mmCIF file of C-alpha atoms in Angstrom:
data_model
loop_
_atom_site.group_PDB
_atom_site.id
_atom_site.type_symbol
_atom_site.label_atom_id
_atom_site.label_comp_id
_atom_site.label_asym_id
_atom_site.label_seq_id
_atom_site.Cartn_x
_atom_site.Cartn_y
_atom_site.Cartn_z
ATOM 1 C CA ALA A 4 -3.465 -10.065 -13.825
ATOM 2 C CA GLN A 5 -4.213 -7.974 -11.228
ATOM 3 C CA LYS A 6 -5.448 -3.743 -11.961
ATOM 4 C CA VAL A 7 -7.383 -1.299 -9.883
ATOM 5 C CA THR A 8 -8.145 2.267 -11.842
ATOM 6 C CA GLN A 9 -8.998 5.283 -10.298
ATOM 7 C CA ALA A 10 -10.217 7.589 -12.248
ATOM 8 C CA GLN A 11 -11.164 10.704 -10.125
ATOM 9 C CA THR A 12 -7.387 12.073 -10.017
ATOM 10 C CA GLU A 13 -8.275 15.410 -8.033
ATOM 11 C CA ILE A 14 -11.619 16.323 -6.378
ATOM 12 C CA SER A 15 -11.820 19.633 -4.537
ATOM 13 C CA VAL A 16 -15.151 19.722 -2.539
ATOM 14 C CA VAL A 17 -15.931 22.221 0.483
ATOM 15 C CA GLU A 18 -16.347 20.564 4.087
ATOM 16 C CA LYS A 19 -19.582 19.537 5.179
ATOM 17 C CA GLU A 20 -20.694 17.935 1.367
ATOM 18 C CA ASP A 21 -20.531 14.348 0.699
ATOM 19 C CA VAL A 22 -17.792 13.314 -1.525
ATOM 20 C CA THR A 23 -17.591 9.622 -3.391
ATOM 21 C CA LEU A 24 -14.202 7.593 -4.026
ATOM 22 C CA ASP A 25 -15.067 6.085 -7.561
ATOM 23 C CA CYS A 26 -12.436 2.373 -7.144
ATOM 24 C CA VAL A 27 -12.957 -0.059 -10.190
ATOM 25 C CA TYR A 28 -10.928 -3.315 -10.626
ATOM 26 C CA GLU A 29 -10.218 -6.059 -12.186
ATOM 27 C CA THR A 30 -9.034 -10.244 -11.340
ATOM 28 C CA ARG A 31 -9.735 -13.820 -12.471
ATOM 29 C CA ASP A 32 -8.883 -13.995 -8.787
ATOM 30 C CA THR A 33 -12.983 -16.337 -7.221
ATOM 31 C CA THR A 34 -11.789 -15.045 -4.321
ATOM 32 C CA TYR A 35 -10.628 -11.747 -3.065
ATOM 33 C CA TYR A 36 -10.134 -8.275 -1.343
ATOM 34 C CA LEU A 37 -10.496 -5.523 -1.953
ATOM 35 C CA PHE A 38 -8.844 -2.340 -0.161
ATOM 36 C CA TRP A 39 -9.393 1.214 1.063
ATOM 37 C CA TYR A 40 -5.931 3.540 2.525
ATOM 38 C CA LYS A 41 -5.403 6.993 3.291
ATOM 39 C CA GLN A 42 -1.410 9.516 2.354
ATOM 40 C CA PRO A 43 -2.852 12.101 4.590
ATOM 41 C CA PRO A 44 0.303 14.813 3.768
ATOM 42 C CA SER A 45 2.934 13.289 6.091
ATOM 43 C CA GLY A 46 3.126 10.993 3.538
ATOM 44 C CA GLU A 47 2.277 7.837 6.449
ATOM 45 C CA LEU A 48 -0.480 5.091 4.409
ATOM 46 C CA VAL A 49 -3.413 4.168 6.849
ATOM 47 C CA PHE A 50 -5.288 1.032 6.528
ATOM 48 C CA LEU A 51 -9.260 2.287 5.978
ATOM 49 C CA ILE A 52 -11.001 -1.123 5.318
ATOM 50 C CA ARG A 53 -10.694 -4.886 4.351
ATOM 51 C CA ARG A 54 -13.271 -6.010 1.977
ATOM 52 C CA ASN A 55 -13.788 -10.110 1.255
ATOM 53 C CA SER A 56 -15.461 -10.748 -1.776
ATOM 54 C CA PHE A 57 -18.137 -13.187 -0.580
ATOM 55 C CA ASP A 58 -18.946 -10.251 1.430
ATOM 56 C CA GLU A 59 -20.956 -7.927 -0.972
ATOM 57 C CA GLN A 60 -22.434 -6.104 2.162
ATOM 58 C CA ASN A 61 -22.132 -2.494 2.327
ATOM 59 C CA GLU A 62 -20.177 -0.834 5.323
ATOM 60 C CA ILE A 63 -20.586 2.318 7.637
ATOM 61 C CA SER A 64 -18.318 3.332 10.246
ATOM 62 C CA GLY A 65 -19.194 6.669 11.263
ATOM 63 C CA ARG A 66 -19.376 9.601 7.904
ATOM 64 C CA TYR A 67 -17.393 6.304 5.994
ATOM 65 C CA SER A 68 -19.411 4.226 3.790
ATOM 66 C CA TRP A 69 -18.572 1.099 1.313
ATOM 67 C CA ASN A 70 -20.270 0.492 -2.049
ATOM 68 C CA PHE A 71 -19.137 -3.568 -3.125
ATOM 69 C CA GLN A 72 -20.394 -4.341 -6.322
ATOM 70 C CA LYS A 73 -19.415 -7.970 -7.921
ATOM 71 C CA SER A 74 -21.967 -6.337 -11.328
ATOM 72 C CA THR A 75 -19.311 -3.621 -12.096
ATOM 73 C CA SER A 76 -16.448 -4.342 -9.400
ATOM 74 C CA SER A 77 -16.941 -1.743 -8.276
ATOM 75 C CA PHE A 78 -15.408 -0.315 -4.332
ATOM 76 C CA ASN A 79 -16.107 3.154 -3.999
ATOM 77 C CA PHE A 80 -15.845 5.039 -0.816
ATOM 78 C CA THR A 81 -18.192 7.732 0.018
ATOM 79 C CA ILE A 82 -17.247 10.766 2.717
ATOM 80 C CA THR A 83 -21.013 12.514 4.654
ATOM 81 C CA ALA A 84 -20.264 15.943 5.775
ATOM 82 C CA SER A 85 -15.995 16.127 4.729
ATOM 83 C CA GLN A 86 -14.325 18.003 6.822
ATOM 84 C CA VAL A 87 -10.484 19.652 5.947
ATOM 85 C CA VAL A 88 -8.878 16.502 8.074
ATOM 86 C CA ASP A 89 -9.990 14.186 5.476
ATOM 87 C CA SER A 90 -8.101 15.975 3.128
ATOM 88 C CA ALA A 91 -5.476 13.009 2.157
ATOM 89 C CA VAL A 92 -4.921 11.165 -1.177
ATOM 90 C CA TYR A 93 -6.690 7.203 -0.765
ATOM 91 C CA PHE A 94 -5.823 4.418 -2.736
ATOM 92 C CA CYS A 95 -7.686 1.885 -3.498
ATOM 93 C CA ALA A 96 -6.653 -1.592 -3.445
ATOM 94 C CA LEU A 97 -7.257 -5.096 -4.108
ATOM 95 C CA SER A 98 -5.243 -8.828 -3.283
ATOM 96 C CA GLU A 99 -5.702 -12.089 -3.960
ATOM 97 C CA ALA A 100 -7.038 -14.548 -1.136
ATOM 98 C CA PRO A 101 -5.987 -18.116 -1.666
ATOM 99 C CA PRO A 102 -6.957 -21.122 0.258
ATOM 100 C CA THR A 103 -3.514 -21.862 0.777
ATOM 101 C CA GLY A 104 -2.585 -18.756 2.496
ATOM 102 C CA ALA A 105 -0.231 -17.209 0.551
ATOM 103 C CA ASN A 106 1.183 -14.232 -0.744
ATOM 104 C CA SER A 107 -1.319 -11.395 -1.050
ATOM 105 C CA LYS A 108 0.611 -8.412 -1.931
ATOM 106 C CA LEU A 109 -1.691 -5.689 -2.437
ATOM 107 C CA THR A 110 -2.071 -3.873 -6.183
ATOM 108 C CA PHE A 111 -2.686 -0.123 -5.642
ATOM 109 C CA GLY A 112 -4.728 1.912 -7.698
ATOM 110 C CA LYS A 113 -2.792 5.713 -8.520
ATOM 111 C CA GLY A 114 -4.595 7.200 -5.896
ATOM 112 C CA ILE A 115 -6.971 10.690 -5.971
ATOM 113 C CA THR A 116 -6.349 13.042 -3.684
ATOM 114 C CA LEU A 117 -9.582 14.171 -1.551
ATOM 115 C CA SER A 118 -9.024 18.264 -1.164
ATOM 116 C CA VAL A 119 -11.230 20.252 1.755
ATOM 117 C CA ARG A 120 -12.314 23.568 0.663
ATOM 118 C CA PRO A 121 -13.139 25.349 4.425
ATOM 119 C CA ASP B 5 2.664 -2.187 20.650
ATOM 120 C CA THR B 6 4.051 0.453 18.559
ATOM 121 C CA GLY B 7 3.504 -0.181 14.940
ATOM 122 C CA VAL B 8 6.268 -0.165 11.165
ATOM 123 C CA SER B 9 9.275 1.947 11.543
ATOM 124 C CA GLN B 10 11.647 2.395 9.198
ATOM 125 C CA ASP B 11 14.773 3.697 8.953
ATOM 126 C CA PRO B 12 16.607 6.194 7.675
ATOM 127 C CA ARG B 13 13.021 8.495 6.844
ATOM 128 C CA HIS B 14 15.748 11.073 3.850
ATOM 129 C CA LYS B 15 18.466 9.253 1.931
ATOM 130 C CA ILE B 16 20.748 11.433 -0.349
ATOM 131 C CA THR B 17 23.060 10.270 -2.296
ATOM 132 C CA LYS B 18 25.020 10.841 -5.760
ATOM 133 C CA ARG B 19 24.333 7.852 -8.570
ATOM 134 C CA GLY B 20 26.170 4.643 -8.027
ATOM 135 C CA GLN B 21 26.602 4.958 -3.791
ATOM 136 C CA ASN B 22 24.454 1.905 -2.337
ATOM 137 C CA VAL B 23 22.131 2.903 0.225
ATOM 138 C CA THR B 24 20.476 0.361 2.840
ATOM 139 C CA PHE B 25 16.895 0.639 4.817
ATOM 140 C CA ARG B 26 15.670 -1.543 7.513
ATOM 141 C CA CYS B 27 11.945 -1.924 8.143
ATOM 142 C CA ASP B 28 11.282 -2.755 11.659
ATOM 143 C CA PRO B 29 8.392 -4.364 11.525
ATOM 144 C CA ILE B 30 5.119 -4.871 14.819
ATOM 145 C CA SER B 31 6.120 -8.009 17.048
ATOM 146 C CA GLU B 32 5.206 -11.474 16.070
ATOM 147 C CA HIS B 33 3.655 -10.478 12.258
ATOM 148 C CA ASN B 34 5.100 -12.409 10.649
ATOM 149 C CA ARG B 35 5.070 -11.437 6.715
ATOM 150 C CA LEU B 36 7.347 -8.564 5.657
ATOM 151 C CA TYR B 37 6.133 -6.944 2.292
ATOM 152 C CA TRP B 38 8.207 -4.126 0.436
ATOM 153 C CA TYR B 39 6.976 -1.543 -2.130
ATOM 154 C CA ARG B 40 8.471 1.292 -3.652
ATOM 155 C CA GLN B 41 5.661 4.606 -4.879
ATOM 156 C CA THR B 42 7.263 7.104 -6.920
ATOM 157 C CA LEU B 43 5.725 10.623 -6.986
ATOM 158 C CA GLY B 44 1.930 10.650 -8.049
ATOM 159 C CA GLN B 45 1.788 6.575 -8.369
ATOM 160 C CA GLY B 46 0.554 4.206 -6.483
ATOM 161 C CA PRO B 47 2.886 1.925 -4.212
ATOM 162 C CA GLU B 48 4.120 -1.095 -6.849
ATOM 163 C CA PHE B 49 4.991 -4.574 -4.848
ATOM 164 C CA LEU B 50 9.026 -5.293 -4.365
ATOM 165 C CA THR B 51 8.963 -8.522 -2.609
ATOM 166 C CA TYR B 52 7.667 -9.980 0.629
ATOM 167 C CA PHE B 53 8.634 -12.536 3.301
ATOM 168 C CA GLN B 54 6.556 -14.787 5.368
ATOM 169 C CA ASN B 55 9.234 -14.826 8.374
ATOM 170 C CA GLU B 56 13.058 -14.978 7.058
ATOM 171 C CA ALA B 57 12.350 -16.823 3.908
ATOM 172 C CA GLN B 58 11.291 -14.483 0.762
ATOM 173 C CA LEU B 59 8.786 -15.466 -0.435
ATOM 174 C CA GLU B 60 8.422 -13.546 -4.117
ATOM 175 C CA LYS B 61 10.403 -11.470 -5.778
ATOM 176 C CA SER B 62 8.746 -8.606 -8.633
ATOM 177 C CA ARG B 63 10.716 -7.965 -12.010
ATOM 178 C CA LEU B 64 10.205 -4.601 -10.592
ATOM 179 C CA LEU B 65 13.615 -5.476 -8.748
ATOM 180 C CA SER B 66 16.069 -5.482 -11.004
ATOM 181 C CA ASP B 67 19.586 -7.138 -9.461
ATOM 182 C CA ARG B 68 20.558 -3.686 -8.222
ATOM 183 C CA PHE B 69 18.280 -4.901 -5.209
ATOM 184 C CA SER B 70 18.551 -7.410 -2.570
ATOM 185 C CA ALA B 71 16.254 -7.778 0.375
ATOM 186 C CA GLU B 72 16.976 -10.173 4.011
ATOM 187 C CA ARG B 73 14.860 -11.015 6.831
ATOM 188 C CA PRO B 74 18.211 -13.043 8.458
ATOM 189 C CA LYS B 75 16.172 -13.775 11.561
ATOM 190 C CA GLY B 76 12.475 -13.336 10.559
ATOM 191 C CA SER B 77 12.536 -9.965 12.091
ATOM 192 C CA PHE B 78 13.164 -6.825 10.599
ATOM 193 C CA SER B 79 14.522 -6.701 6.365
ATOM 194 C CA THR B 80 17.053 -4.692 5.574
ATOM 195 C CA LEU B 81 16.884 -3.083 1.797
ATOM 196 C CA GLU B 82 19.941 -2.787 -0.130
ATOM 197 C CA ILE B 83 19.911 -0.629 -3.569
ATOM 198 C CA GLN B 84 23.483 -1.387 -5.270
ATOM 199 C CA ARG B 85 25.370 1.680 -7.812
ATOM 200 C CA THR B 86 21.838 3.613 -7.133
ATOM 201 C CA GLU B 87 20.883 5.535 -10.192
ATOM 202 C CA GLN B 88 18.642 8.245 -10.543
ATOM 203 C CA GLY B 89 15.101 5.756 -11.454
ATOM 204 C CA ASP B 90 15.482 4.723 -8.414
ATOM 205 C CA SER B 91 14.979 8.162 -6.054
ATOM 206 C CA ALA B 92 11.012 7.022 -4.369
ATOM 207 C CA MET B 93 10.065 6.279 -0.836
ATOM 208 C CA TYR B 94 11.022 3.192 -0.244
ATOM 209 C CA LEU B 95 7.671 1.569 1.861
ATOM 210 C CA CYS B 96 7.273 -1.490 4.359
ATOM 211 C CA ALA B 97 4.469 -3.043 5.730
ATOM 212 C CA SER B 98 4.043 -6.065 8.003
ATOM 213 C CA SER B 99 0.870 -8.192 8.397
ATOM 214 C CA GLU B 100 0.014 -12.033 9.825
ATOM 215 C CA GLN B 101 -0.434 -14.114 8.165
ATOM 216 C CA GLN B 102 -2.987 -12.356 5.365
ATOM 217 C CA ASP B 103 -4.771 -9.471 7.399
ATOM 218 C CA GLU B 104 -5.036 -6.540 6.195
ATOM 219 C CA GLN B 105 -1.120 -5.448 5.586
ATOM 220 C CA PHE B 106 -0.050 -1.834 8.259
ATOM 221 C CA PHE B 107 2.591 -0.165 6.083
ATOM 222 C CA GLY B 108 5.161 2.476 8.098
ATOM 223 C CA PRO B 109 6.625 6.077 7.476
ATOM 224 C CA GLY B 110 8.674 4.957 4.331
ATOM 225 C CA THR B 111 12.057 5.733 3.198
ATOM 226 C CA ARG B 112 12.696 8.534 0.676
ATOM 227 C CA LEU B 113 15.592 8.552 -1.520
ATOM 228 C CA THR B 114 16.874 10.858 -3.431
ATOM 229 C CA VAL B 115 19.680 10.029 -6.225
ATOM 230 C CA LEU B 116 21.288 12.696 -7.634
#
């Protein structure tokens, strides 16, 4: 069975601080995908990134960066120079990636509520 | 190109009533997923379609729940004899094959 643990429940920072959101996952699959989604107060989940288990290179996109470490089963997300607009609930998720292209339902963590204060 | 749309956005019903939600996926996305999200939790998978075929149902989907995607385009999720425990946000997502899933705004159900 797949499991995603986001141990932090709420984080509060002051604008311009850097913040890291932790994600630890469990899976027996040899190939899988990892995701981060953002859920702002409006409620709609916004896709941020998808990472294949074969690719352990860190990724940077603007102020966002992701650190994937297979050895520790972690996929952490860092926001640099946080802004008030970053305030949202952030979900880490996991799906299998079978070569047959079968179902890829997402298993989500419980989410981390990030509050960025001006 | 428009995103995933869901209707209604909010639904308040009395216990025991039936409700139906609709999801319109992104055009040409052949996969459609339903999830349920309760307060303070992440979304939980309910069921998924590839085109018109319903390929998997979670054990969370009791016999009172039924989903259809008759022509491989829009989908409906019906809950019969609603219970207070059914109160949640019902989310729909669509994707192409194993690409990332794009979510709609959700339907918030309140059962009184």
